[in-house]
Coordinates of N, CA and C in Angstrom, one line a residue:
Chain A
D1 N 87.7 124.7 80.9 CA 89.0 125.1 80.7 C 90.5 124.3 81.4
G2 N 91.8 124.4 80.2 CA 93.0 123.5 81.3 C 93.6 125.0 82.2
G3 N 94.0 124.3 83.2 CA 95.0 125.1 84.2 C 95.4 123.9 85.6
I4 N 95.8 125.1 86.2 CA 96.4 124.5 87.6 C 95.6 125.0 88.5
T5 N 95.1 124.4 89.8 CA 94.0 124.8 90.5 C 94.8 124.5 92.0
Q6 N 95.3 125.5 92.9 CA 95.7 125.2 94.3 C 94.7 125.7 95.4
S7 N 94.6 124.7 96.3 CA 93.4 125.1 97.3 C 94.1 125.0 98.6
P8 N 94.0 125.4 99.8 CA 92.8 126.6 99.8 C 93.8 127.8 99.6
K9 N 93.4 129.0 99.3 CA 93.8 130.1 98.5 C 94.1 130.9 99.8
Y10 N 93.6 131.0 101.0 CA 94.6 131.4 102.3 C 94.2 130.2 102.9
L11 N 95.2 130.1 104.2 CA 95.1 129.2 105.2 C 95.7 129.7 106.4
F12 N 95.1 129.6 107.7 CA 95.9 129.8 108.8 C 96.2 128.7 109.6
R13 N 97.2 128.5 110.3 CA 97.8 127.8 110.7 C 98.1 127.9 112.3
K14 N 98.0 127.2 113.1 CA 98.9 127.2 114.3 C 100.3 126.6 114.7
E15 N 101.2 126.8 115.5 CA 102.3 126.7 115.3 C 102.0 125.4 115.6
G16 N 103.3 124.4 115.3 CA 103.4 122.8 115.2 C 102.4 122.1 114.6
Q17 N 101.0 122.8 113.9 CA 100.7 121.8 113.1 C 101.0 121.8 111.6
N18 N 100.9 120.4 111.1 CA 101.1 120.2 109.9 C 99.8 120.6 109.0
V19 N 100.2 121.3 107.7 CA 98.9 121.4 106.5 C 99.4 121.2 105.2
T20 N 98.3 121.0 104.9 CA 98.7 120.3 103.1 C 98.3 121.4 102.2
L21 N 98.6 121.7 101.1 CA 98.4 122.6 100.4 C 97.9 121.4 98.9
S22 N 96.8 121.8 98.7 CA 96.6 121.2 97.3 C 96.8 121.7 96.0
C23 N 97.2 121.3 94.9 CA 97.8 121.5 93.3 C 97.2 120.2 92.6
E24 N 96.3 120.9 92.0 CA 96.0 119.7 90.6 C 96.0 120.5 89.2
Q25 N 96.6 119.9 88.3 CA 96.3 120.7 87.0 C 96.0 119.2 86.0
N26 N 95.1 119.8 84.8 CA 94.6 119.0 84.0 C 95.3 119.3 82.4
L27 N 96.3 119.9 82.7 CA 97.1 120.3 81.4 C 97.6 119.1 80.7
N28 N 98.0 118.0 81.7 CA 98.6 116.7 81.1 C 99.9 116.9 81.0
H29 N 100.4 117.5 81.9 CA 101.8 118.0 82.0 C 102.6 117.1 82.7
D30 N 103.5 116.4 82.4 CA 104.8 115.7 83.2 C 105.0 116.1 84.3
A31 N 105.9 117.5 84.3 CA 106.5 118.3 85.3 C 105.2 118.9 86.6
M32 N 105.9 119.0 87.4 CA 105.2 120.0 88.5 C 105.8 120.4 89.6
Y33 N 105.6 121.3 90.2 CA 106.6 122.0 91.0 C 106.1 122.9 92.1
W34 N 106.6 122.9 93.3 CA 106.3 123.7 94.5 C 107.7 125.1 94.8
Y35 N 107.3 126.3 94.6 CA 107.7 127.4 94.8 C 107.2 128.2 95.9
R36 N 108.0 128.3 96.8 CA 107.7 129.7 98.1 C 108.3 131.0 97.4
Q37 N 107.2 132.1 98.1 CA 107.7 133.0 97.5 C 107.4 134.4 98.7
D38 N 108.8 134.7 99.4 CA 108.5 135.4 100.3 C 109.0 137.4 100.0
P39 N 108.5 138.1 100.8 CA 108.9 139.7 99.8 C 110.3 139.7 100.1
G40 N 110.8 140.7 99.0 CA 111.9 141.1 98.5 C 113.0 140.2 97.8
Q41 N 112.4 138.4 98.4 CA 112.7 137.3 97.6 C 112.3 136.7 96.3
G42 N 113.2 136.2 95.5 CA 112.8 135.4 94.3 C 112.1 134.4 94.5
L43 N 111.5 133.6 93.5 CA 110.7 132.3 94.0 C 111.9 131.5 94.3
R44 N 111.5 130.5 95.3 CA 112.8 129.4 95.6 C 112.0 127.9 95.6
L45 N 112.5 127.3 95.0 CA 112.0 125.7 94.7 C 112.5 125.0 96.0
I46 N 110.7 124.3 96.3 CA 110.6 123.7 97.5 C 111.3 122.1 96.9
Y47 N 110.1 121.6 96.1 CA 110.5 120.2 95.8 C 109.9 120.4 94.0
Y48 N 109.9 119.2 93.3 CA 109.8 119.1 91.9 C 109.7 117.8 91.6
S49 N 108.8 117.5 90.5 CA 108.0 116.1 90.2 C 108.5 116.2 89.0
Q50 N 109.3 115.2 88.0 CA 109.3 115.0 86.5 C 108.5 114.1 86.3
I51 N 108.0 113.1 87.2 CA 107.2 112.0 86.8 C 106.7 111.6 87.5
V52 N 105.4 111.1 87.3 CA 104.6 110.3 88.5 C 105.2 109.7 89.4
N53 N 105.4 109.1 90.8 CA 106.2 108.6 91.8 C 107.5 108.9 92.0
D54 N 108.2 110.0 91.4 CA 109.2 110.6 91.5 C 109.1 111.9 92.1
F55 N 110.1 112.2 92.6 CA 110.2 114.0 92.8 C 111.5 114.1 93.8
Q56 N 111.9 115.4 93.6 CA 113.3 115.5 93.8 C 113.2 116.8 94.8
K57 N 113.9 117.1 95.5 CA 114.0 118.3 96.7 C 114.7 118.9 95.8
G58 N 114.3 120.3 95.9 CA 114.6 122.0 95.2 C 115.7 122.0 96.5
D59 N 116.0 123.8 96.3 CA 116.5 124.6 97.6 C 116.3 124.4 98.6
I60 N 115.3 124.5 98.8 CA 114.7 124.6 100.3 C 113.5 123.6 100.7
A61 N 114.0 122.6 100.9 CA 112.8 121.3 100.9 C 112.8 120.8 102.4
E62 N 113.1 121.2 103.8 CA 113.8 121.2 104.7 C 112.2 121.5 105.5
G63 N 111.5 120.9 106.0 CA 110.6 121.2 106.7 C 109.3 120.9 105.6
Y64 N 109.1 120.2 104.4 CA 108.3 120.1 103.4 C 108.0 118.9 103.3
S65 N 107.1 117.9 102.8 CA 106.7 117.0 101.9 C 106.2 117.2 100.8
V66 N 106.4 116.0 100.0 CA 105.0 116.0 98.6 C 105.0 114.5 98.7
S67 N 103.9 114.4 97.4 CA 103.6 113.2 97.2 C 103.4 113.3 95.7
R68 N 103.5 112.4 94.7 CA 103.0 111.9 93.6 C 102.5 111.3 92.9
E69 N 101.4 110.9 93.6 CA 100.9 109.4 93.1 C 100.2 109.6 91.9
K70 N 99.5 110.4 91.5 CA 98.8 110.7 90.3 C 99.4 111.7 89.5
K71 N 99.4 111.7 87.7 CA 99.8 112.6 87.2 C 98.8 114.1 87.6
E72 N 98.0 114.1 87.7 CA 97.5 115.2 87.8 C 97.4 115.9 89.4
S73 N 98.2 115.6 90.2 CA 97.9 115.7 91.8 C 99.4 115.9 92.4
F74 N 99.8 116.9 93.1 CA 101.7 117.1 93.5 C 101.0 117.8 94.8
P75 N 100.5 117.4 95.8 CA 100.2 118.1 96.9 C 101.6 118.4 97.8
L76 N 101.4 119.3 98.5 CA 102.8 119.8 99.6 C 102.2 119.8 100.6
T77 N 102.8 119.4 101.7 CA 102.4 119.2 103.0 C 103.7 119.9 104.0
V78 N 103.2 121.0 104.5 CA 104.1 122.2 105.4 C 104.4 121.4 106.8
T79 N 105.5 120.8 107.1 CA 105.2 120.2 108.7 C 105.5 121.2 109.5
S80 N 105.5 120.7 110.8 CA 105.7 121.7 112.1 C 107.2 121.4 112.2
A81 N 108.3 121.3 111.3 CA 109.5 121.5 111.3 C 110.1 122.7 110.5
Q82 N 109.5 122.9 109.5 CA 109.3 124.1 108.9 C 109.2 125.4 109.7
K83 N 110.6 126.2 110.1 CA 110.5 127.4 111.3 C 109.9 128.3 110.7
N84 N 110.0 129.1 109.3 CA 109.0 129.8 108.8 C 108.1 129.8 107.9
P85 N 107.2 129.2 108.3 CA 106.4 128.7 106.6 C 105.4 129.9 106.6
T86 N 105.3 131.0 107.0 CA 104.4 132.0 106.6 C 104.9 132.3 105.5
A87 N 104.2 132.5 104.3 CA 104.7 132.5 103.1 C 103.7 132.6 102.0
F88 N 103.8 132.9 100.9 CA 102.9 132.6 99.4 C 103.4 131.3 98.6
Y89 N 102.7 130.3 98.8 CA 103.2 129.2 97.8 C 102.7 129.1 96.6
L90 N 103.1 128.7 95.4 CA 103.1 128.6 94.3 C 103.4 127.4 93.7
C91 N 102.7 126.6 93.0 CA 102.7 125.7 92.1 C 102.6 125.7 90.8
A92 N 102.9 124.9 90.3 CA 103.2 125.0 88.4 C 103.6 123.6 88.0
S93 N 103.4 124.0 86.5 CA 103.5 122.4 85.9 C 104.2 122.7 84.4
S94 N 104.9 122.0 84.1 CA 105.7 122.3 82.3 C 105.4 120.8 81.9
T95 N 105.4 121.3 80.4 CA 105.5 119.9 79.8 C 106.7 119.7 79.4
G96 N 107.0 117.9 79.2 CA 108.5 118.5 78.2 C 108.4 117.7 77.1
N97 N 107.5 118.1 76.1 CA 107.4 117.9 74.9 C 108.4 118.6 74.5
R98 N 108.9 118.0 72.9 CA 109.6 118.8 72.1 C 108.9 119.8 71.5
G99 N 109.8 121.2 71.0 CA 108.9 122.1 70.1 C 108.1 122.9 71.3
Y100 N 108.3 122.9 72.8 CA 107.6 123.5 73.7 C 108.8 124.3 74.1
T101 N 108.8 125.8 74.6 CA 109.8 126.2 75.5 C 110.0 125.6 76.8
G102 N 108.8 125.2 77.3 CA 109.1 124.6 78.7 C 108.8 125.6 79.8
E103 N 108.0 126.6 79.4 CA 107.7 127.6 80.4 C 106.5 127.5 81.6
L104 N 106.8 127.4 82.7 CA 106.1 127.3 83.9 C 104.9 127.6 83.8
F105 N 103.5 127.0 84.3 CA 102.0 127.5 84.0 C 101.9 127.7 85.5
F106 N 101.6 128.7 86.1 CA 101.4 128.6 87.7 C 100.0 128.1 88.4
G107 N 99.5 128.0 89.2 CA 98.5 128.0 89.8 C 98.4 129.6 90.6
E108 N 97.0 129.6 91.0 CA 97.0 131.2 91.7 C 97.7 131.0 92.9
G109 N 98.3 130.2 93.5 CA 99.1 130.6 94.8 C 98.1 130.0 96.2
S110 N 98.9 130.0 97.2 CA 98.2 129.6 98.5 C 99.0 130.6 99.6
R111 N 98.1 131.2 100.3 CA 98.8 132.3 101.1 C 98.5 131.6 102.7
L112 N 100.0 130.9 103.2 CA 99.7 130.5 104.3 C 100.5 131.3 105.4
T113 N 99.6 131.4 106.4 CA 99.8 132.2 107.9 C 99.7 131.2 109.2
V114 N 101.0 131.4 109.9 CA 101.1 130.9 111.1 C 101.1 131.5 112.1
L115 N 100.1 131.2 113.1 CA 99.6 132.4 114.0 C 100.7 131.7 115.5
Chain B
G1 N 126.1 127.8 91.5 CA 124.9 128.3 91.7 C 124.3 129.2 90.6
Q2 N 123.3 129.6 90.8 CA 122.9 130.6 89.8 C 123.0 132.0 90.5
N3 N 122.9 133.0 90.0 CA 123.1 134.2 90.7 C 122.5 135.6 89.4
I4 N 121.2 135.7 89.7 CA 119.8 136.7 88.8 C 119.8 137.9 89.6
D5 N 120.5 138.9 88.7 CA 120.3 140.1 89.5 C 119.2 141.2 88.1
Q6 N 118.4 141.8 89.4 CA 117.6 142.9 88.8 C 117.3 144.2 89.4
P7 N 116.5 145.4 89.2 CA 116.4 146.5 90.1 C 114.9 146.0 90.9
T8 N 115.1 146.4 92.2 CA 114.0 146.2 93.0 C 112.9 146.8 92.5
E9 N 112.8 148.0 92.5 CA 111.8 149.2 91.6 C 112.0 150.0 90.9
M10 N 111.2 150.4 90.1 CA 111.3 151.2 89.0 C 109.8 152.1 88.3
T11 N 109.8 153.3 88.3 CA 109.1 153.6 88.2 C 108.5 155.0 86.6
A12 N 107.8 154.4 85.7 CA 107.4 155.2 84.7 C 106.3 155.5 84.3
T13 N 106.2 156.6 83.0 CA 104.9 157.3 82.8 C 104.3 156.8 82.1
E14 N 102.6 156.4 82.1 CA 101.7 156.0 80.9 C 102.3 156.7 79.7
G15 N 102.1 155.4 78.8 CA 102.5 156.0 77.4 C 103.9 155.9 77.0
A16 N 104.8 155.7 77.8 CA 106.5 155.8 77.7 C 106.9 154.7 77.6
I17 N 108.1 154.1 77.5 CA 109.0 153.0 76.9 C 109.9 152.9 78.3
V18 N 109.4 151.4 78.9 CA 110.7 151.0 80.1 C 111.5 150.2 79.7
Q19 N 112.8 150.0 80.2 CA 113.9 148.8 80.1 C 114.0 148.2 81.4
I20 N 113.6 147.2 81.5 CA 114.1 146.3 83.1 C 115.0 145.3 82.6
N21 N 116.0 146.0 83.1 CA 117.6 144.6 83.0 C 117.5 143.5 83.9
C22 N 118.2 142.6 83.2 CA 118.2 141.1 84.0 C 119.9 140.7 83.7
T23 N 120.8 140.5 84.8 CA 122.1 140.0 84.8 C 122.0 138.8 85.7
Y24 N 123.1 137.5 84.7 CA 122.9 135.9 85.7 C 124.2 135.9 85.3
Q25 N 124.6 134.7 86.3 CA 125.8 134.0 86.1 C 125.3 132.4 86.2
T26 N 125.8 132.0 85.1 CA 125.5 130.5 85.5 C 125.9 129.8 84.2
S27 N 126.6 128.6 84.5 CA 127.6 127.8 83.4 C 126.8 126.5 82.7
G28 N 125.3 126.6 83.1 CA 124.5 125.7 83.0 C 123.2 126.3 81.9
F29 N 123.9 127.4 81.6 CA 122.5 128.1 80.8 C 121.5 127.4 79.8
N30 N 120.6 127.4 79.8 CA 119.6 126.8 78.6 C 118.3 127.8 79.1
G31 N 118.1 129.1 78.7 CA 117.2 129.7 78.4 C 116.8 130.7 79.2
L32 N 116.3 131.7 79.0 CA 115.7 133.1 80.0 C 114.4 133.4 79.8
F33 N 113.3 133.0 81.0 CA 112.0 133.7 80.7 C 111.8 135.2 81.3
W34 N 111.1 135.8 81.1 CA 110.7 136.5 81.6 C 109.0 136.6 81.8
Y35 N 108.7 136.9 83.4 CA 107.4 136.6 83.9 C 106.9 137.7 84.7
Q36 N 105.3 138.0 84.3 CA 104.6 139.4 84.6 C 104.0 139.2 86.1
Q37 N 104.0 139.8 87.6 CA 103.3 139.0 88.5 C 102.4 140.3 89.1
H38 N 101.1 140.0 89.0 CA 100.8 141.6 89.9 C 100.6 141.0 91.3
A39 N 100.3 141.9 92.2 CA 100.2 141.1 93.3 C 99.5 140.7 93.8
G40 N 99.8 139.7 94.5 CA 98.7 138.7 95.2 C 98.4 137.1 93.9
E41 N 98.8 137.9 92.9 CA 98.5 136.9 91.9 C 99.7 135.6 91.1
A42 N 99.2 134.8 90.4 CA 100.1 134.2 89.8 C 101.5 134.3 88.9
P43 N 101.9 134.1 88.9 CA 103.3 135.2 87.6 C 102.7 134.6 86.2
T44 N 102.5 135.2 85.2 CA 102.2 134.5 84.2 C 103.1 134.8 83.0
F45 N 103.7 134.0 82.1 CA 104.8 133.9 80.9 C 104.3 135.0 80.1
L46 N 105.8 136.0 80.0 CA 106.1 136.7 79.1 C 106.4 136.7 77.7
S47 N 108.0 136.0 77.7 CA 108.6 135.9 76.6 C 109.9 134.7 77.4
Y48 N 110.4 134.5 76.4 CA 111.6 133.5 76.6 C 112.6 133.5 75.4
N49 N 114.0 133.8 75.7 CA 115.2 133.8 75.0 C 115.7 132.6 75.6
V50 N 116.9 132.0 74.1 CA 117.5 130.9 74.2 C 118.7 131.2 73.7
L51 N 118.7 132.2 72.2 CA 119.6 132.7 71.3 C 119.5 133.9 71.5
D52 N 121.0 134.5 71.4 CA 121.4 136.3 71.1 C 120.1 136.5 70.4
G53 N 120.0 137.8 71.0 CA 118.8 138.4 70.0 C 117.6 138.8 70.7
L54 N 116.3 139.7 69.9 CA 115.4 140.5 70.3 C 114.3 139.6 70.2
E55 N 113.8 139.0 70.7 CA 112.0 138.5 70.6 C 111.0 139.7 70.9
E56 N 110.3 140.0 69.9 CA 109.3 141.2 70.1 C 107.6 140.3 70.4
K57 N 106.9 140.8 70.8 CA 105.5 140.4 71.0 C 104.7 141.4 71.5
G58 N 104.3 142.1 70.7 CA 103.0 143.2 71.1 C 104.3 144.3 71.5
R59 N 103.6 144.6 72.5 CA 104.1 146.2 73.3 C 105.5 145.5 74.1
F60 N 105.5 144.0 74.2 CA 106.6 143.8 75.0 C 107.6 143.2 74.4
S61 N 109.1 143.0 74.7 CA 110.3 142.5 73.5 C 111.0 142.5 74.7
S62 N 111.8 141.1 74.5 CA 112.8 140.6 75.6 C 114.2 140.5 74.5
F63 N 115.4 140.9 75.1 CA 116.4 140.6 74.5 C 117.7 139.9 75.0
L64 N 118.2 139.1 74.6 CA 119.7 138.2 75.3 C 120.8 138.5 74.7
S65 N 121.9 138.5 75.5 CA 123.2 138.2 75.0 C 123.3 137.5 76.2
R66 N 124.2 136.3 75.4 CA 124.7 135.0 76.2 C 126.1 135.4 76.7
S67 N 126.8 135.8 75.8 CA 128.5 135.9 76.5 C 128.3 137.1 77.4
K68 N 127.1 138.4 77.7 CA 127.1 139.0 78.9 C 126.6 138.6 80.2
G69 N 125.6 137.9 79.7 CA 125.0 137.1 81.0 C 123.9 138.5 81.3
Y70 N 123.2 138.9 80.2 CA 122.3 139.8 80.0 C 121.3 139.9 79.8
S71 N 120.1 140.2 79.9 CA 118.8 140.3 79.5 C 118.3 141.9 79.6
Y72 N 117.4 141.7 78.7 CA 116.3 143.3 79.5 C 115.0 142.8 78.7
L73 N 113.7 143.4 79.3 CA 112.5 143.5 79.1 C 112.3 144.9 78.9
L74 N 111.6 144.9 77.4 CA 111.1 146.4 77.2 C 109.7 146.6 77.0
L75 N 109.1 147.3 77.7 CA 107.5 148.0 77.2 C 107.4 149.0 77.1
K76 N 106.6 148.7 75.5 CA 106.2 150.2 75.4 C 105.2 150.6 75.2
E77 N 104.7 151.6 75.1 CA 103.4 152.3 75.2 C 102.9 152.0 76.8
L78 N 103.5 152.3 77.7 CA 103.0 152.0 78.9 C 101.3 151.9 79.3
Q79 N 100.8 151.2 79.7 CA 99.3 151.5 80.5 C 99.4 151.2 82.1
M80 N 98.6 151.5 82.7 CA 98.4 152.0 84.3 C 98.1 150.0 84.4
K81 N 97.8 149.3 83.8 CA 97.5 147.8 84.1 C 99.2 147.0 84.0
D82 N 100.1 148.1 83.2 CA 101.6 146.9 83.3 C 101.9 147.7 84.7
S83 N 101.6 147.9 85.9 CA 102.0 148.1 87.2 C 101.8 146.5 87.7
A84 N 103.1 146.1 87.7 CA 103.4 145.0 88.3 C 104.7 144.6 88.6
S85 N 104.9 143.6 89.3 CA 106.5 142.8 89.1 C 106.8 142.0 88.0
Y86 N 107.9 142.1 87.8 CA 108.2 141.4 86.4 C 109.5 140.4 86.9
L87 N 109.4 139.3 86.6 CA 110.4 138.2 87.2 C 111.2 137.9 86.0
C88 N 112.6 137.9 86.1 CA 113.3 137.1 85.5 C 113.8 136.0 85.9
A89 N 114.0 134.8 85.1 CA 114.2 133.6 85.7 C 114.9 132.9 84.4
V90 N 115.9 132.2 85.1 CA 116.9 131.6 84.1 C 116.9 130.2 84.5
R91 N 117.0 129.4 83.1 CA 117.0 127.7 83.5 C 118.5 127.1 83.3
D92 N 118.6 126.2 84.1 CA 120.1 125.8 84.3 C 119.8 124.5 83.9
R93 N 120.7 123.8 82.9 CA 120.1 122.6 82.4 C 121.2 121.7 83.3
R94 N 122.2 122.4 84.4 CA 122.6 120.9 85.2 C 121.8 120.7 86.1
T95 N 120.8 121.6 86.5 CA 119.8 120.7 88.0 C 118.6 120.4 87.5
G96 N 118.2 119.9 86.3 CA 117.5 119.1 86.0 C 116.8 119.6 84.6
A97 N 116.0 119.1 84.2 CA 115.3 119.1 83.1 C 114.8 120.3 82.6
N98 N 114.0 120.8 83.5 CA 113.8 122.3 83.3 C 113.7 123.2 84.8
N99 N 114.6 122.8 85.5 CA 114.4 124.1 86.8 C 115.0 125.4 86.4
L100 N 113.9 126.0 87.0 CA 114.0 127.8 86.8 C 114.7 128.1 87.9
F101 N 115.3 129.4 87.8 CA 115.9 130.1 89.0 C 115.5 131.6 88.8
F102 N 115.0 132.2 89.8 CA 114.0 133.5 89.5 C 114.8 134.4 90.4
G103 N 114.6 135.5 89.4 CA 115.6 136.7 90.5 C 114.2 137.3 91.2
T104 N 114.7 138.3 91.8 CA 113.9 139.0 93.1 C 112.8 139.5 92.8
G105 N 112.5 139.8 91.4 CA 111.7 140.6 90.5 C 112.0 142.2 90.5
T106 N 111.1 142.9 89.7 CA 111.5 144.1 89.8 C 109.8 144.5 90.0
R107 N 109.4 146.0 90.8 CA 108.4 145.9 91.2 C 108.4 147.5 90.1
L108 N 107.5 147.2 89.1 CA 107.2 148.5 88.3 C 105.7 149.2 88.6
T109 N 106.0 150.4 88.7 CA 104.7 151.6 88.8 C 104.7 152.4 87.7
V110 N 103.7 152.2 87.2 CA 103.3 153.0 86.4 C 102.3 154.2 86.6
I111 N 102.7 155.6 86.4 CA 101.8 156.8 86.8 C 101.4 157.3 85.9
P112 N 100.4 158.0 86.1 CA 99.3 158.7 84.7 C 100.6 159.9 84.5

């Protein structure tokens, strides 16, 4: 079945360590996104990519980095520069094809806890 | 920027009808989405409105008024499994082809 797979589902990290969250999709979608979700706040956009080898900063990109070397993959690295990394991270994808509403399809999420 | 407001929490009774409101302010409006999110899970798409009016999908309906910057999600014949957060999201054409901006979500609790 087509979908988006995020891993790991739960991750614990010590302060000062970088960590990479994986996101893979087999929906043949061109666009991919990373959102962060905190209690009492809406989803906030970290980075997005509309095409392979290109990506753009979202509203809260500081302390994060991404790559888009393959259409199927959009990994997110949470660096030690991110001051408050404990959060629920959601990866999403969408198609830009005409006739579609362009809704986002989400992965199951990765919950990162910094100890 | 975008300013999206929705109530933080609502409670309703099983079998009843509930309406969740969402107001927004954006100059580049290009569609409004409603998502359902159960605790600890991914959001799932419920509905999409880009023109004024009502869109009905089974027990769920969504309404949009672009002139008022207003939408609501209507849930009929509530079931216990409808207890979840409901996210209102606006697509803004000024920020890219398909970027969505989300409200804080409304946590709905359905009681027996």
